[in-house]
């Protein structure tokens, strides 16, 4: 284990040093075996399956990766049984369901919303921020007002079930936000379409019973999501604070730019999370990545992270590799 970690660390540092001071250099990934672009959609956790059902139907018919990831994650936002995204998502410790989301396309356009309440599809508001404003991120009331101007309906996202769970938490919790490895199930989706274009989307209700006003990694471009059409795309799930601290998804993409495979790049980012956070036994983080050829990778700190992958060869769930061996 130690030897492998050292090897990854040394090889990535060596390559990085070699590239410093060479602006404009054409970087050709070295560890990608397959040069043919293949459509793919990959997304986090079990709820990636219904997401991919929709997204794959779009890219398989020649639609755009951007539509695939947006429409895919919208299904999860509308599912009242999901406790970590959109409708039915766990509220903050004051009982407010506050949502974070972002989206990024093949032209480096991006948009996000954070701390948004009472709107069922934050991902579509994020897309409107990207397409209809000169800004990247709108938060709170400003994001809500913008969404209403754009025709999004006001909706109470606290379901009877999520209200009951919250009331139980209140009676037992002593009002503390809890960070653990179970309650983070962001949906992140990455797609490569038949035209060879990449896009990604990320949406969540965030850490259950978080402090009012807390924003995680999911609406932050470079943390919860990053896309560079010349290289690849990455997204994150898990404890947002740990992901933000290392600019996680941007780090994954930058390692792919330096020639790492998506799998290697995800491992390197997880090892960075581990090296920069003290309470690593108590938190889960997972990364997903695809490169511009449709190769993919996934890696997490702990066992239990899975993801849905749809391409021409396979359509279903896979378990991620992980750092900590039992
Ligand atoms: N990764 C989601 C969050 O921490 O809010």
Coordinates of C-alpha atoms and ligand atoms in Angstrom, one line a residue:
X1 CA 0.0 0.0 0.0
X2 CA 2.7 2.4 1.1
X3 CA 4.8 1.7 -2.0
X4 CA 1.9 2.3 -4.3
X5 CA 1.1 5.6 -2.7
X6 CA 4.7 6.7 -2.9
X7 CA 4.8 5.7 -6.6
X8 CA 1.7 7.7 -7.4
X9 CA 3.0 10.7 -5.5
X10 CA 6.4 10.7 -7.0
X11 CA 5.3 10.1 -10.6
X12 CA 2.7 12.9 -10.5
X13 CA 5.1 15.3 -9.0
X14 CA 7.8 14.5 -11.5
X15 CA 5.4 15.0 -14.5
X16 CA 4.1 18.3 -13.0
X17 CA 7.6 19.6 -12.6
X18 CA 8.5 18.8 -16.1
X19 CA 5.5 20.8 -17.4
X20 CA 6.0 24.0 -15.4
X21 CA 7.0 27.0 -17.5
X22 CA 5.8 25.6 -20.8
X23 CA 2.7 27.7 -21.6
X24 CA 0.7 26.7 -24.6
X25 CA 2.2 23.2 -24.8
X26 CA -0.1 20.6 -26.3
X27 CA -0.6 18.0 -23.6
X28 CA -1.4 14.6 -24.9
X29 CA -2.6 12.2 -22.2
X30 CA -0.1 9.3 -22.0
X31 CA -1.9 6.7 -20.1
X32 CA -5.1 6.5 -22.2
X33 CA -5.2 3.3 -24.2
X34 CA -8.3 4.0 -26.2
X35 CA -8.3 6.9 -28.6
X36 CA -11.8 6.5 -30.0
X37 CA -14.4 8.7 -28.3
X38 CA -17.2 6.7 -26.8
X39 CA -20.4 8.2 -25.4
X40 CA -20.7 7.5 -21.7
X41 CA -22.7 8.8 -18.7
X42 CA -21.5 8.1 -15.2
X43 CA -23.1 9.2 -12.0
X44 CA -22.8 8.8 -8.2
X45 CA -24.5 6.2 -6.1
X46 CA -27.6 4.0 -6.7
X47 CA -29.6 7.0 -7.7
X48 CA -27.3 7.2 -10.7
X49 CA -29.3 4.4 -12.3
X50 CA -32.5 6.5 -12.9
X51 CA -30.3 9.4 -13.7
X52 CA -28.4 7.5 -16.3
X53 CA -31.6 5.9 -17.8
X54 CA -32.6 9.4 -18.9
X55 CA -29.1 10.7 -19.7
X56 CA -28.2 7.7 -21.8
X57 CA -31.4 7.9 -23.8
X58 CA -30.5 11.5 -24.7
X59 CA -26.8 10.9 -25.7
X60 CA -27.6 7.6 -27.4
X61 CA -29.9 9.5 -29.7
X62 CA -27.3 12.1 -30.5
X63 CA -28.3 14.6 -27.9
X64 CA -25.9 16.8 -25.9
X65 CA -24.0 15.8 -22.8
X66 CA -25.3 19.0 -21.2
X67 CA -28.9 18.0 -21.7
X68 CA -28.1 14.4 -20.6
X69 CA -26.6 15.5 -17.2
X70 CA -29.2 18.1 -16.5
X71 CA -32.2 16.0 -17.3
X72 CA -30.6 12.9 -15.6
X73 CA -30.1 14.6 -12.3
X74 CA -33.5 16.2 -12.4
X75 CA -35.1 12.8 -11.9
X76 CA -33.2 12.4 -8.7
X77 CA -34.1 15.9 -7.6
X78 CA -37.8 15.0 -8.0
X79 CA -37.6 11.7 -6.1
X80 CA -39.2 12.2 -2.6
X81 CA -37.6 9.1 -1.3
X82 CA -34.1 10.4 -1.7
X83 CA -33.0 12.1 1.5
X84 CA -30.0 14.0 0.2
X85 CA -31.1 15.7 -3.0
X86 CA -34.0 18.0 -3.9
X87 CA -37.5 17.0 -2.8
X88 CA -37.4 15.1 0.4
X89 CA -33.8 16.1 1.1
X90 CA -32.9 16.4 4.8
X91 CA -33.3 20.0 6.1
X92 CA -30.7 22.0 8.0
X93 CA -30.8 22.1 11.7
X94 CA -33.4 24.9 11.6
X95 CA -35.7 22.9 9.4
X96 CA -35.0 24.5 6.1
X97 CA -34.3 22.4 3.0
X98 CA -31.5 24.4 1.3
X99 CA -30.1 23.2 -2.0
X100 CA -26.7 23.5 -3.8
X101 CA -26.1 22.7 -7.5
X102 CA -23.8 23.5 -10.4
X103 CA -23.4 22.6 -14.0
X104 CA -20.6 23.0 -16.5
X105 CA -20.5 22.5 -20.3
X106 CA -17.9 21.8 -23.0
X107 CA -17.1 25.4 -23.6
X108 CA -16.0 26.1 -20.0
X109 CA -19.3 27.8 -19.3
X110 CA -20.6 27.2 -15.8
X111 CA -23.4 28.2 -13.4
X112 CA -24.4 27.4 -9.8
X113 CA -26.9 28.1 -7.1
X114 CA -26.3 27.7 -3.4
X115 CA -28.4 27.9 -0.2
X116 CA -31.5 27.9 -2.5
X117 CA -34.9 27.1 -0.9
X118 CA -38.3 26.0 -2.3
X119 CA -37.3 25.3 -5.9
X120 CA -37.5 21.6 -7.0
X121 CA -34.8 21.8 -9.7
X122 CA -31.8 23.8 -8.6
X123 CA -29.8 22.2 -11.4
X124 CA -32.0 23.9 -14.0
X125 CA -31.7 27.2 -12.2
X126 CA -27.9 26.7 -12.3
X127 CA -28.2 26.2 -16.0
X128 CA -30.1 29.4 -16.3
X129 CA -27.4 31.2 -14.3
X130 CA -24.9 29.8 -16.8
X131 CA -26.9 30.7 -19.9
X132 CA -28.8 33.8 -19.0
X133 CA -26.5 35.8 -16.7
X134 CA -22.9 37.1 -16.8
X135 CA -22.4 35.4 -13.4
X136 CA -21.4 31.9 -12.2
X137 CA -23.0 31.6 -8.8
X138 CA -26.2 33.0 -7.2
X139 CA -27.1 32.2 -3.6
X140 CA -30.0 32.3 -1.2
X141 CA -32.8 34.8 -1.7
X142 CA -31.1 36.2 -4.9
X143 CA -31.0 32.7 -6.4
X144 CA -34.7 32.2 -5.4
X145 CA -35.8 35.5 -6.9
X146 CA -33.9 34.7 -10.1
X147 CA -35.5 31.3 -10.3
X148 CA -39.0 32.8 -9.8
X149 CA -38.3 35.4 -12.5
X150 CA -37.4 32.5 -14.8
X151 CA -40.7 30.8 -14.2
X152 CA -39.7 28.1 -11.6
X153 CA -42.6 27.3 -9.2
X154 CA -42.4 27.8 -5.4
X155 CA -42.5 24.3 -3.8
X156 CA -42.2 23.1 -0.2
X157 CA -39.5 20.4 -0.4
X158 CA -39.9 19.2 3.2
X159 CA -42.0 16.1 2.9
X160 CA -44.0 14.5 5.7
X161 CA -41.3 11.8 6.0
X162 CA -38.3 14.2 6.0
X163 CA -40.2 16.3 8.6
X164 CA -40.6 13.2 10.9
X165 CA -37.0 12.3 10.5
X166 CA -36.0 15.9 11.3
X167 CA -38.2 16.0 14.4
X168 CA -36.7 12.8 15.7
X169 CA -33.2 14.2 15.0
X170 CA -34.1 17.4 16.9
X171 CA -35.2 15.4 20.0
X172 CA -31.9 13.4 20.0
X173 CA -29.3 15.6 18.5
X174 CA -28.7 18.5 20.9
X175 CA -28.8 20.6 17.7
X176 CA -25.4 19.6 16.5
X177 CA -24.6 19.1 12.8
X178 CA -23.1 15.6 12.5
X179 CA -20.4 14.7 10.0
X180 CA -20.3 11.0 9.3
X181 CA -19.9 8.7 6.4
X182 CA -23.5 7.8 5.8
X183 CA -25.4 11.0 5.2
X184 CA -23.8 12.3 2.0
X185 CA -25.4 11.2 -1.3
X186 CA -24.9 14.0 -3.8
X187 CA -25.8 13.2 -7.3
X188 CA -23.0 14.1 -9.6
X189 CA -23.2 13.1 -13.3
X190 CA -20.6 13.3 -16.1
X191 CA -21.3 12.7 -19.7
X192 CA -19.5 12.5 -23.1
X193 CA -21.8 12.7 -26.1
X194 CA -21.4 11.4 -29.6
X195 CA -19.9 14.7 -30.8
X196 CA -17.1 14.2 -28.3
X197 CA -18.3 17.0 -25.9
X198 CA -18.2 16.7 -22.1
X199 CA -20.5 18.2 -19.5
X200 CA -21.2 17.6 -15.8
X201 CA -23.9 18.4 -13.2
X202 CA -24.0 18.1 -9.4
X203 CA -26.9 18.7 -7.1
X204 CA -27.6 18.0 -3.4
X205 CA -29.4 19.1 -0.2
X206 CA -26.1 18.8 1.4
X207 CA -25.1 17.6 4.8
X208 CA -28.1 16.5 6.8
X209 CA -29.0 18.9 9.7
X210 CA -26.1 21.2 8.8
X211 CA -25.8 24.8 10.2
X212 CA -28.2 27.2 8.6
X213 CA -26.3 28.9 5.8
X214 CA -23.7 26.1 5.3
X215 CA -22.8 25.5 1.7
X216 CA -20.8 22.5 0.6
X217 CA -18.7 21.6 -2.4
X218 CA -21.6 20.8 -4.8
X219 CA -22.2 24.3 -6.2
X220 CA -18.5 25.2 -6.2
X221 CA -16.9 24.9 -9.7
X222 CA -13.6 23.1 -9.2
X223 CA -14.7 21.5 -6.0
X224 CA -17.9 19.5 -6.5
X225 CA -17.5 19.5 -10.3
X226 CA -15.1 20.4 -13.0
X227 CA -15.1 20.0 -16.8
X228 CA -12.4 20.7 -19.4
X229 CA -13.4 19.6 -22.8
X230 CA -9.8 19.1 -23.9
X231 CA -9.1 16.7 -21.0
X232 CA -12.0 15.3 -19.0
X233 CA -14.5 15.8 -16.3
X234 CA -14.8 15.0 -12.6
X235 CA -17.3 15.3 -9.7
X236 CA -17.3 14.6 -6.0
X237 CA -19.5 13.2 -3.4
X238 CA -19.1 13.1 0.4
X239 CA -18.1 15.7 3.0
X240 CA -18.0 18.9 1.0
X241 CA -15.6 20.7 3.4
X242 CA -12.9 18.1 2.7
X243 CA -13.5 18.4 -1.1
X244 CA -13.4 22.2 -1.1
X245 CA -10.1 22.2 0.9
X246 CA -8.3 20.5 -2.0
X247 CA -10.3 21.9 -5.0
X248 CA -11.1 18.2 -5.6
X249 CA -12.7 18.0 -9.0
X250 CA -10.3 20.5 -10.6
X251 CA -7.4 18.5 -9.1
X252 CA -8.7 15.3 -10.7
X253 CA -9.0 17.0 -14.1
X254 CA -5.5 18.6 -13.8
X255 CA -4.0 15.2 -13.1
X256 CA -5.7 13.8 -16.2
X257 CA -4.3 16.8 -18.1
X258 CA -0.8 15.6 -17.0
X259 CA -1.4 12.2 -18.3
X260 CA -3.0 10.2 -15.5
X261 CA -5.9 7.9 -16.3
X262 CA -9.3 8.9 -14.7
X263 CA -8.7 6.1 -12.2
X264 CA -5.3 7.3 -11.2
X265 CA -6.4 10.9 -11.0
X266 CA -9.3 10.0 -8.6
X267 CA -6.9 8.0 -6.4
X268 CA -4.4 10.9 -6.3
X269 CA -7.2 13.3 -5.2
X270 CA -8.4 11.0 -2.5
X271 CA -4.9 10.6 -1.2
X272 CA -4.7 14.4 -1.1
X273 CA -7.9 14.6 0.9
X274 CA -6.4 12.0 3.3
X275 CA -3.2 14.0 3.7
X276 CA -5.0 17.3 4.4
X277 CA -7.8 16.2 6.8
X278 CA -7.3 14.9 10.3
X279 CA -10.7 13.2 10.9
X280 CA -10.4 10.9 7.9
X281 CA -11.8 7.8 9.6
X282 CA -15.1 9.6 10.1
X283 CA -15.7 11.1 6.7
X284 CA -16.4 9.7 3.3
X285 CA -15.4 11.4 0.0
X286 CA -15.6 9.8 -3.5
X287 CA -14.6 11.1 -6.9
X288 CA -15.8 10.1 -10.3
X289 CA -14.0 11.0 -13.5
X290 CA -14.2 10.5 -17.3
X291 CA -11.7 11.5 -19.9
X292 CA -12.3 12.9 -23.3
X293 CA -12.2 9.4 -24.8
X294 CA -14.8 7.9 -22.5
X295 CA -12.5 6.1 -20.1
X296 CA -13.7 6.4 -16.5
X297 CA -12.5 6.0 -12.9
X298 CA -13.8 6.1 -9.4
X299 CA -12.2 6.1 -6.0
X300 CA -13.3 6.8 -2.4
X301 CA -11.8 7.0 1.1
X302 CA -13.9 4.2 2.5
X303 CA -15.7 1.1 1.2
X304 CA -19.3 1.6 0.1
X305 CA -19.2 4.2 -2.7
X306 CA -20.8 3.0 -5.8
X307 CA -21.7 4.6 -9.2
X308 CA -23.8 4.0 -12.2
X309 CA -22.1 3.7 -15.6
X310 CA -23.8 3.5 -19.0
X311 CA -21.8 3.1 -22.2
X312 CA -22.0 0.8 -25.2
X313 CA -20.4 -2.1 -23.2
X314 CA -22.1 -1.9 -19.8
X315 CA -25.1 -0.4 -18.2
X316 CA -25.4 -0.8 -14.4
X317 CA -23.8 -0.2 -11.0
X318 CA -20.2 -0.7 -10.1
X319 CA -18.5 -0.5 -6.7
X320 CA -15.7 2.0 -6.4
X321 CA -12.2 1.1 -5.4
X322 CA -11.3 2.6 -2.0
X323 CA -8.3 3.5 0.1
X324 CA -9.0 2.0 3.5
X325 CA -8.7 -1.8 3.5
X326 CA -10.7 -3.5 6.3
Ligands
LIG1 N1 -21.0 16.9 -1.0 C1 -22.2 17.5 -0.5 C2 -22.0 18.4 0.6 O1 -21.1 18.3 1.4 O2 -22.9 19.2 0.8

